[in-house]
Amino acid sequence: MPGTVLLLAASPVGRGRLVDAASVLPVLAAVPPAVLAGTDTANVVELADPLEPQAVLTRLRAAATAPGPLTLFVTGQLQLDRRQRLPHLALARTTPATVRYTGLPWHWLREELRLRPPGSTTLVADLHADPESWQWLGANPLDCGRTTAVYGRIAPPRGRRTVAAPTYMKAVATILRSGSRPAVDQLHQAAVTRVAADGEVGDLLLPQHLVPAQQQWPVPAPSWTGQQPVAAPAGPAPGGGGAVAAAGAPAAVPAARPSAPGASPDPHTAISAAVKDGRHREADELAAQWERQARDAHGDGSDQALHWAEVRADLAMFAGDAERSCRTWLTVAEARLAAGQPADAPAVEAAVDRAHHQWGRIGDPARARELGPALAELRRRVPGRREGALDDVRGRLRDLQTQA
């Protein structure tokens, strides 16, 4: 199956630039696509110093939904927004005062990759941190999703007047240009060795696999099998916006379905496989069972239950049911707000943004008119990061009402 490669290099224009990120793209572009992806054939998408975070999100979302292995090569600098103190990848127009609106929130990347099958996604990163983000990294991991294998380095601040070179990513590209495609962990080690030989020290290295080996999640059987419940750990599989329940907390869940030798017991794996095969109803049934278990064990508004509601919203999108996806995202957003989460919390903003996106894809004007007022009210409370989002909802709703 063909692979997909996303080459993203971004850094601010002007005095705020810490690294000349785009300088690595000619070297990476000289590597054959199949070598970049580690597959027989591959599609390559290149983003050089993009201006708009929404444009990056569109390309990222398309890459994340493509079948087959996905490899991302990300070069740039990390900065924190002043309001929430969350990491962003700085883009061409990013300044310290505008990070929240002009940078790419790192959690967007995590959210877009969260439903990909385990073992199918690799992120290779060469990032430079400003002093604030470097301090933040001392207490917080750079979360890239539960199933994403991450390799690379984060370089500490080098000095205010120094524009660094992306030496780690250039080393990766140089090795790949030789025509060989070593395993990613070997590629990473070789690049780190070259960087260290050039005298760069103090980097935070990123060989991260965010799925602990000891975490095992039984896959519930479809409800129509008639199998009896058995005991299993409570809570959803890690990822999404939810916290993982304490280990050993028992809950009744449907019996695990027999799986092939070596198959992963993570329910997300079975769900992803069902979607890939076009078995959308079965995928939703599996997610619905986990949602019911989470509600019974932790409550309707718990992070565990909302995680599975979010999964079902995405599954409706994959099935082409924009109305159901929109309704589910609206419900998730309302539940998070009712639980006391602030309107600018990443999970709340993401839910409203996705509801808005799916609302725009509803083909039946009557259904869109029905959901429009609820979305407009949510947009009033959660304006999000994209200027004019509320005006967009109100304008389309007026058009729909005029058509009626």
Short mmCIF file of C-alpha atoms in Angstrom, two decimals:
data_model
loop_
_atom_site.label_atom_id
_atom_site.label_comp_id
_atom_site.label_asym_id
_atom_site.label_seq_id
_atom_site.Cartn_x
_atom_site.Cartn_y
_atom_site.Cartn_z
CA MET A 1 0.00 0.00 0.00
CA PRO A 2 1.37 3.47 -0.83
CA GLY A 3 2.63 5.58 2.03
CA THR A 4 2.03 9.26 2.74
CA VAL A 5 4.74 11.74 3.72
CA LEU A 6 4.12 15.23 5.10
CA LEU A 7 7.11 17.60 5.07
CA LEU A 8 6.40 20.60 7.31
CA ALA A 9 9.02 23.28 7.90
CA ALA A 10 7.96 26.51 9.58
CA SER A 11 9.47 29.40 11.50
CA PRO A 12 8.61 33.07 11.97
CA VAL A 13 9.82 35.75 9.62
CA GLY A 14 11.95 38.41 11.30
CA ARG A 15 13.57 38.74 14.69
CA GLY A 16 11.54 35.97 16.31
CA ARG A 17 13.10 33.25 14.14
CA LEU A 18 15.10 30.71 16.14
CA VAL A 19 15.79 28.24 13.33
CA ASP A 20 15.96 28.42 9.55
CA ALA A 21 13.50 25.55 9.23
CA ALA A 22 12.79 25.76 5.50
CA SER A 23 16.47 25.33 4.65
CA VAL A 24 16.12 21.58 5.17
CA LEU A 25 13.37 21.12 2.58
CA PRO A 26 15.62 21.00 -0.51
CA VAL A 27 17.62 18.23 1.14
CA LEU A 28 14.51 16.26 2.09
CA ALA A 29 12.95 16.85 -1.33
CA ALA A 30 16.00 15.22 -2.92
CA VAL A 31 15.20 11.95 -1.14
CA PRO A 32 13.05 9.56 -3.21
CA PRO A 33 9.47 9.46 -1.86
CA ALA A 34 9.60 5.69 -1.31
CA VAL A 35 12.70 6.12 0.86
CA LEU A 36 11.07 8.89 2.90
CA ALA A 37 8.04 6.70 3.56
CA GLY A 38 9.73 3.32 3.82
CA THR A 39 7.17 1.91 1.35
CA ASP A 40 7.29 0.86 -2.29
CA THR A 41 5.53 4.05 -3.38
CA ALA A 42 4.50 7.23 -1.58
CA ASN A 43 2.71 10.55 -1.93
CA VAL A 44 4.61 13.56 -0.61
CA VAL A 45 3.06 16.84 0.59
CA GLU A 46 5.41 19.76 1.31
CA LEU A 47 4.59 22.83 3.41
CA ALA A 48 7.28 25.52 3.47
CA ASP A 49 6.82 28.39 5.96
CA PRO A 50 3.00 28.30 5.84
CA LEU A 51 1.11 31.41 6.93
CA GLU A 52 -2.20 30.07 8.28
CA PRO A 53 -2.70 27.36 10.92
CA GLN A 54 -6.00 26.38 9.28
CA ALA A 55 -4.20 25.67 6.01
CA VAL A 56 -1.76 23.40 7.82
CA LEU A 57 -4.65 21.70 9.59
CA THR A 58 -6.35 20.97 6.26
CA ARG A 59 -3.23 19.27 4.88
CA LEU A 60 -2.62 17.45 8.15
CA ARG A 61 -6.20 16.17 8.25
CA ALA A 62 -5.97 14.89 4.68
CA ALA A 63 -2.72 13.09 5.45
CA ALA A 64 -4.09 11.59 8.65
CA THR A 65 -7.10 10.08 6.87
CA ALA A 66 -5.06 8.60 4.03
CA PRO A 67 -4.73 4.81 4.08
CA GLY A 68 -1.37 3.21 4.59
CA PRO A 69 1.67 4.31 6.62
CA LEU A 70 2.06 8.01 7.42
CA THR A 71 5.43 9.66 8.09
CA LEU A 72 5.67 13.27 9.19
CA PHE A 73 8.92 15.26 9.08
CA VAL A 74 8.36 18.41 11.17
CA THR A 75 10.99 21.14 11.51
CA GLY A 76 10.46 24.40 13.36
CA GLN A 77 10.25 26.10 16.73
CA LEU A 78 8.00 25.75 19.76
CA GLN A 79 6.40 28.68 21.54
CA LEU A 80 3.75 28.94 24.26
CA ASP A 81 0.65 31.06 23.91
CA ARG A 82 0.29 33.65 26.66
CA ARG A 83 -3.26 32.73 27.60
CA GLN A 84 -3.19 28.97 28.13
CA ARG A 85 0.55 28.30 28.16
CA LEU A 86 0.23 25.51 25.59
CA PRO A 87 2.88 24.62 22.98
CA HIS A 88 2.44 25.76 19.39
CA LEU A 89 4.50 25.28 16.26
CA ALA A 90 5.34 28.83 15.23
CA LEU A 91 4.39 29.70 11.64
CA ALA A 92 5.61 32.49 9.34
CA ARG A 93 3.53 35.27 10.92
CA THR A 94 3.84 34.14 14.54
CA THR A 95 5.02 36.61 17.18
CA PRO A 96 5.12 36.12 20.96
CA ALA A 97 1.91 38.16 21.28
CA THR A 98 -0.01 36.31 18.53
CA VAL A 99 1.02 32.66 19.09
CA ARG A 100 -2.51 31.62 19.99
CA TYR A 101 -3.92 32.83 16.66
CA THR A 102 -1.03 32.48 14.22
CA GLY A 103 0.73 29.33 15.46
CA LEU A 104 -0.29 25.69 15.01
CA PRO A 105 -1.45 24.30 18.38
CA TRP A 106 0.52 21.11 19.03
CA HIS A 107 -2.62 19.39 20.30
CA TRP A 108 -4.17 19.78 16.84
CA LEU A 109 -1.54 17.41 15.54
CA ARG A 110 -2.25 14.94 18.33
CA GLU A 111 -6.00 15.11 17.75
CA GLU A 112 -5.74 14.50 14.01
CA LEU A 113 -3.55 11.43 14.51
CA ARG A 114 -5.45 9.86 17.39
CA LEU A 115 -7.62 7.44 15.39
CA ARG A 116 -4.89 6.13 13.14
CA PRO A 117 -4.12 2.40 13.50
CA PRO A 118 -1.28 1.63 15.91
CA GLY A 119 2.04 1.15 14.19
CA SER A 120 1.08 3.17 11.10
CA THR A 121 2.27 6.66 12.09
CA THR A 122 5.79 8.00 12.61
CA LEU A 123 6.77 11.56 13.49
CA VAL A 124 10.36 12.73 12.98
CA ALA A 125 10.86 16.15 14.57
CA ASP A 126 13.64 18.73 14.74
CA LEU A 127 12.33 21.46 17.02
CA HIS A 128 13.90 24.47 18.71
CA ALA A 129 12.42 25.85 21.93
CA ASP A 130 12.32 29.41 23.15
CA PRO A 131 13.10 29.94 26.88
CA GLU A 132 9.44 29.70 27.99
CA SER A 133 8.66 26.53 26.08
CA TRP A 134 11.96 24.98 27.17
CA GLN A 135 10.98 25.55 30.80
CA TRP A 136 7.52 24.10 30.08
CA LEU A 137 9.08 20.97 28.58
CA GLY A 138 10.91 20.37 31.84
CA ALA A 139 7.58 19.48 33.46
CA ASN A 140 5.44 18.37 30.51
CA PRO A 141 5.95 15.80 27.75
CA LEU A 142 5.28 16.83 24.17
CA ASP A 143 2.23 14.61 23.64
CA CYS A 144 1.92 13.40 20.06
CA GLY A 145 -0.85 10.84 20.44
CA ARG A 146 -1.23 7.38 21.88
CA THR A 147 -0.20 5.46 18.76
CA THR A 148 2.39 7.76 17.17
CA ALA A 149 6.03 6.73 17.26
CA VAL A 150 8.10 9.88 17.78
CA TYR A 151 11.80 10.40 17.06
CA GLY A 152 13.87 13.55 17.01
CA ARG A 153 15.21 16.26 19.22
CA ILE A 154 14.17 19.53 20.83
CA ALA A 155 17.06 21.98 21.02
CA PRO A 156 17.33 24.46 23.91
CA PRO A 157 17.54 28.22 23.34
CA ARG A 158 20.85 29.04 21.66
CA GLY A 159 20.89 32.81 22.11
CA ARG A 160 18.68 35.71 21.06
CA ARG A 161 20.62 36.73 17.96
CA THR A 162 21.42 33.24 16.73
CA VAL A 163 19.37 31.62 13.98
CA ALA A 164 20.13 27.92 14.26
CA ALA A 165 20.25 25.37 11.49
CA PRO A 166 18.03 22.25 11.59
CA THR A 167 21.10 20.03 11.86
CA TYR A 168 19.24 16.95 13.12
CA MET A 169 16.77 16.93 10.21
CA LYS A 170 19.57 17.66 7.73
CA ALA A 171 21.44 14.66 9.12
CA VAL A 172 18.31 12.52 8.67
CA ALA A 173 17.90 13.73 5.08
CA THR A 174 21.57 13.18 4.28
CA ILE A 175 21.44 9.60 5.51
CA LEU A 176 18.29 8.91 3.50
CA ARG A 177 19.79 10.47 0.36
CA SER A 178 22.30 7.64 0.33
CA GLY A 179 19.42 5.45 -0.85
CA SER A 180 19.24 3.23 2.21
CA ARG A 181 16.24 3.20 4.52
CA PRO A 182 17.34 2.00 7.96
CA ALA A 183 14.76 1.34 10.68
CA VAL A 184 13.59 4.63 12.14
CA ASP A 185 15.23 4.05 15.52
CA GLN A 186 18.55 3.37 13.77
CA LEU A 187 18.08 6.43 11.58
CA HIS A 188 17.43 8.51 14.69
CA GLN A 189 20.53 7.24 16.48
CA ALA A 190 22.72 7.90 13.44
CA ALA A 191 21.40 11.46 13.14
CA VAL A 192 21.91 12.12 16.86
CA THR A 193 25.50 10.89 16.58
CA ARG A 194 26.19 13.28 13.69
CA VAL A 195 24.69 16.24 15.57
CA ALA A 196 26.72 15.46 18.69
CA ALA A 197 29.88 15.22 16.59
CA ASP A 198 29.22 18.80 15.45
CA GLY A 199 29.29 19.95 19.08
CA GLU A 200 25.55 20.48 19.70
CA VAL A 201 24.76 19.31 23.23
CA GLY A 202 21.90 19.62 25.70
CA ASP A 203 19.12 18.55 23.32
CA LEU A 204 16.01 16.80 24.58
CA LEU A 205 15.83 13.57 22.58
CA LEU A 206 12.49 12.19 21.50
CA PRO A 207 12.34 8.44 21.01
CA GLN A 208 8.80 8.32 22.41
CA HIS A 209 6.20 5.60 22.10
CA LEU A 210 3.23 6.85 24.09
CA VAL A 211 1.52 3.45 24.44
CA PRO A 212 3.02 1.68 27.50
CA ALA A 213 3.74 -1.94 26.68
CA GLN A 214 1.86 -3.20 29.73
CA GLN A 215 -1.44 -1.52 28.81
CA GLN A 216 -3.79 -4.05 27.22
CA TRP A 217 -7.37 -3.32 26.29
CA PRO A 218 -9.89 -6.09 25.51
CA VAL A 219 -12.00 -5.60 22.40
CA PRO A 220 -15.75 -5.86 23.08
CA ALA A 221 -17.66 -8.21 20.83
CA PRO A 222 -20.56 -6.81 18.75
CA SER A 223 -23.79 -6.68 20.73
CA TRP A 224 -25.51 -9.21 18.48
CA THR A 225 -23.17 -12.09 19.47
CA GLY A 226 -24.94 -12.77 22.74
CA GLN A 227 -21.70 -13.35 24.67
CA GLN A 228 -21.68 -12.77 28.41
CA PRO A 229 -19.80 -9.92 30.15
CA VAL A 230 -16.43 -10.51 31.75
CA ALA A 231 -14.27 -8.30 33.99
CA ALA A 232 -11.75 -5.89 32.50
CA PRO A 233 -10.02 -2.62 33.46
CA ALA A 234 -12.31 0.40 33.46
CA GLY A 235 -11.92 3.48 31.33
CA PRO A 236 -11.14 4.12 27.71
CA ALA A 237 -7.93 3.35 25.98
CA PRO A 238 -5.50 6.24 26.31
CA GLY A 239 -5.76 9.14 23.91
CA GLY A 240 -8.31 11.72 22.83
CA GLY A 241 -9.08 14.10 25.65
CA GLY A 242 -9.73 11.59 28.43
CA ALA A 243 -7.72 10.51 31.43
CA VAL A 244 -7.07 6.82 31.94
CA ALA A 245 -8.83 5.21 34.89
CA ALA A 246 -6.82 3.77 37.74
CA ALA A 247 -5.40 0.38 36.93
CA GLY A 248 -7.29 -2.54 38.35
CA ALA A 249 -10.67 -0.83 38.68
CA PRO A 250 -13.08 -3.61 37.60
CA ALA A 251 -16.03 -3.07 35.32
CA ALA A 252 -18.30 -5.35 33.34
CA VAL A 253 -17.51 -5.22 29.64
CA PRO A 254 -18.47 -7.54 26.81
CA ALA A 255 -16.20 -10.49 26.25
CA ALA A 256 -13.21 -10.03 24.04
CA ARG A 257 -13.60 -11.20 20.49
CA PRO A 258 -11.13 -13.89 19.42
CA SER A 259 -8.25 -12.28 17.54
CA ALA A 260 -5.55 -13.51 15.24
CA PRO A 261 -2.14 -14.31 16.76
CA GLY A 262 -0.19 -11.13 17.33
CA ALA A 263 -3.23 -8.87 16.91
CA SER A 264 -3.41 -5.87 19.23
CA PRO A 265 -6.17 -6.00 21.86
CA ASP A 266 -6.59 -2.21 21.82
CA PRO A 267 -10.24 -1.51 20.84
CA HIS A 268 -9.12 1.41 18.70
CA THR A 269 -7.30 -1.10 16.51
CA ALA A 270 -10.45 -3.11 15.85
CA ILE A 271 -12.42 0.06 15.21
CA SER A 272 -9.82 1.39 12.76
CA ALA A 273 -9.79 -1.94 10.93
CA ALA A 274 -13.58 -1.91 10.63
CA VAL A 275 -13.54 1.62 9.20
CA LYS A 276 -10.81 0.68 6.74
CA ASP A 277 -12.93 -2.27 5.54
CA GLY A 278 -16.04 -0.11 5.23
CA ARG A 279 -17.78 -1.79 8.18
CA HIS A 280 -18.92 1.52 9.63
CA ARG A 281 -21.90 0.15 11.54
CA GLU A 282 -19.74 -2.42 13.31
CA ALA A 283 -17.17 0.24 14.19
CA ASP A 284 -19.86 2.41 15.75
CA GLU A 285 -21.31 -0.56 17.67
CA LEU A 286 -17.88 -1.28 19.18
CA ALA A 287 -17.38 2.35 20.19
CA ALA A 288 -20.94 2.58 21.54
CA GLN A 289 -20.31 -0.37 23.85
CA TRP A 290 -17.19 1.26 25.25
CA GLU A 291 -19.09 4.52 25.68
CA ARG A 292 -21.82 2.76 27.66
CA GLN A 293 -19.24 1.05 29.86
CA ALA A 294 -17.50 4.36 30.53
CA ARG A 295 -20.79 6.08 31.40
CA ASP A 296 -21.80 3.30 33.78
CA ALA A 297 -18.42 3.30 35.49
CA HIS A 298 -17.56 7.01 35.52
CA GLY A 299 -20.66 9.09 34.69
CA ASP A 300 -22.10 10.73 31.59
CA GLY A 301 -19.82 13.76 31.72
CA SER A 302 -16.61 11.94 32.54
CA ASP A 303 -13.53 12.24 30.36
CA GLN A 304 -13.74 8.50 29.76
CA ALA A 305 -17.29 8.67 28.39
CA LEU A 306 -16.59 11.81 26.37
CA HIS A 307 -13.56 10.20 24.77
CA TRP A 308 -15.77 7.49 23.29
CA ALA A 309 -18.40 10.04 22.25
CA GLU A 310 -15.65 11.84 20.33
CA VAL A 311 -14.61 8.59 18.70
CA ARG A 312 -18.21 8.01 17.58
CA ALA A 313 -18.38 11.55 16.16
CA ASP A 314 -15.31 10.81 14.06
CA LEU A 315 -16.75 7.47 13.00
CA ALA A 316 -19.89 9.22 11.75
CA MET A 317 -17.67 11.54 9.71
CA PHE A 318 -15.83 8.56 8.20
CA ALA A 319 -19.20 6.99 7.35
CA GLY A 320 -20.26 10.16 5.52
CA ASP A 321 -22.97 11.04 8.06
CA ALA A 322 -22.20 14.72 8.64
CA GLU A 323 -25.46 15.35 10.51
CA ARG A 324 -24.80 12.65 13.13
CA SER A 325 -21.19 13.75 13.48
CA CYS A 326 -22.26 17.37 14.00
CA ARG A 327 -24.91 16.41 16.58
CA THR A 328 -22.39 14.31 18.52
CA TRP A 329 -19.76 17.03 18.56
CA LEU A 330 -22.38 19.54 19.76
CA THR A 331 -23.29 17.15 22.57
CA VAL A 332 -19.64 16.70 23.53
CA ALA A 333 -19.05 20.45 23.61
CA GLU A 334 -22.13 21.07 25.75
CA ALA A 335 -21.09 18.29 28.14
CA ARG A 336 -17.60 19.69 28.56
CA LEU A 337 -18.93 23.19 29.23
CA ALA A 338 -21.49 21.81 31.69
CA ALA A 339 -18.66 20.03 33.50
CA GLY A 340 -17.01 23.40 34.10
CA GLN A 341 -14.36 23.31 31.40
CA PRO A 342 -13.52 26.83 30.17
CA ALA A 343 -14.62 27.95 26.72
CA ASP A 344 -11.00 28.23 25.56
CA ALA A 345 -10.00 24.75 26.72
CA PRO A 346 -8.48 22.83 23.79
CA ALA A 347 -11.00 19.97 24.03
CA VAL A 348 -13.95 22.40 24.05
CA GLU A 349 -12.63 24.44 21.12
CA ALA A 350 -11.90 21.26 19.16
CA ALA A 351 -15.43 19.93 19.70
CA VAL A 352 -17.07 23.17 18.51
CA ASP A 353 -14.69 23.50 15.56
CA ARG A 354 -15.48 19.96 14.43
CA ALA A 355 -19.23 20.49 14.89
CA HIS A 356 -18.94 23.63 12.75
CA HIS A 357 -16.97 21.78 10.06
CA GLN A 358 -19.47 18.92 9.89
CA TRP A 359 -22.45 21.30 9.88
CA GLY A 360 -21.06 22.84 6.73
CA ARG A 361 -21.10 19.40 5.08
CA ILE A 362 -24.76 18.59 5.79
CA GLY A 363 -26.47 18.34 2.42
CA ASP A 364 -30.07 18.50 3.62
CA PRO A 365 -31.00 22.19 4.19
CA ALA A 366 -33.75 21.27 6.67
CA ARG A 367 -31.32 19.28 8.84
CA ALA A 368 -28.77 22.07 8.68
CA ARG A 369 -31.43 24.65 9.69
CA GLU A 370 -32.39 22.46 12.63
CA LEU A 371 -28.84 22.32 14.01
CA GLY A 372 -27.87 25.88 13.11
CA PRO A 373 -29.26 27.70 16.19
CA ALA A 374 -27.56 25.32 18.60
CA LEU A 375 -24.26 25.75 16.78
CA ALA A 376 -24.65 29.54 16.72
CA GLU A 377 -25.24 29.59 20.47
CA LEU A 378 -22.15 27.44 21.04
CA ARG A 379 -20.11 29.65 18.73
CA ARG A 380 -21.19 32.66 20.76
CA ARG A 381 -19.79 30.99 23.88
CA VAL A 382 -16.80 29.36 22.18
CA PRO A 383 -15.59 31.68 19.38
CA GLY A 384 -12.46 29.61 18.82
CA ARG A 385 -9.27 30.75 17.15
CA ARG A 386 -10.57 31.46 13.65
CA GLU A 387 -11.76 35.03 13.22
CA GLY A 388 -15.33 35.34 11.94
CA ALA A 389 -16.49 31.84 12.89
CA LEU A 390 -19.69 33.08 14.55
CA ASP A 391 -20.45 35.40 11.62
CA ASP A 392 -20.00 32.44 9.25
CA VAL A 393 -22.61 30.38 11.16
CA ARG A 394 -25.08 33.26 11.35
CA GLY A 395 -24.65 34.10 7.66
CA ARG A 396 -25.22 30.53 6.47
CA LEU A 397 -28.17 30.13 8.83
CA ARG A 398 -29.76 33.25 7.32
CA ASP A 399 -29.27 31.80 3.84
CA LEU A 400 -30.86 28.51 4.92
CA GLN A 401 -33.85 30.29 6.45
CA THR A 402 -34.26 32.36 3.29
CA GLN A 403 -34.32 29.15 1.23
CA ALA A 404 -37.07 27.79 3.47
#
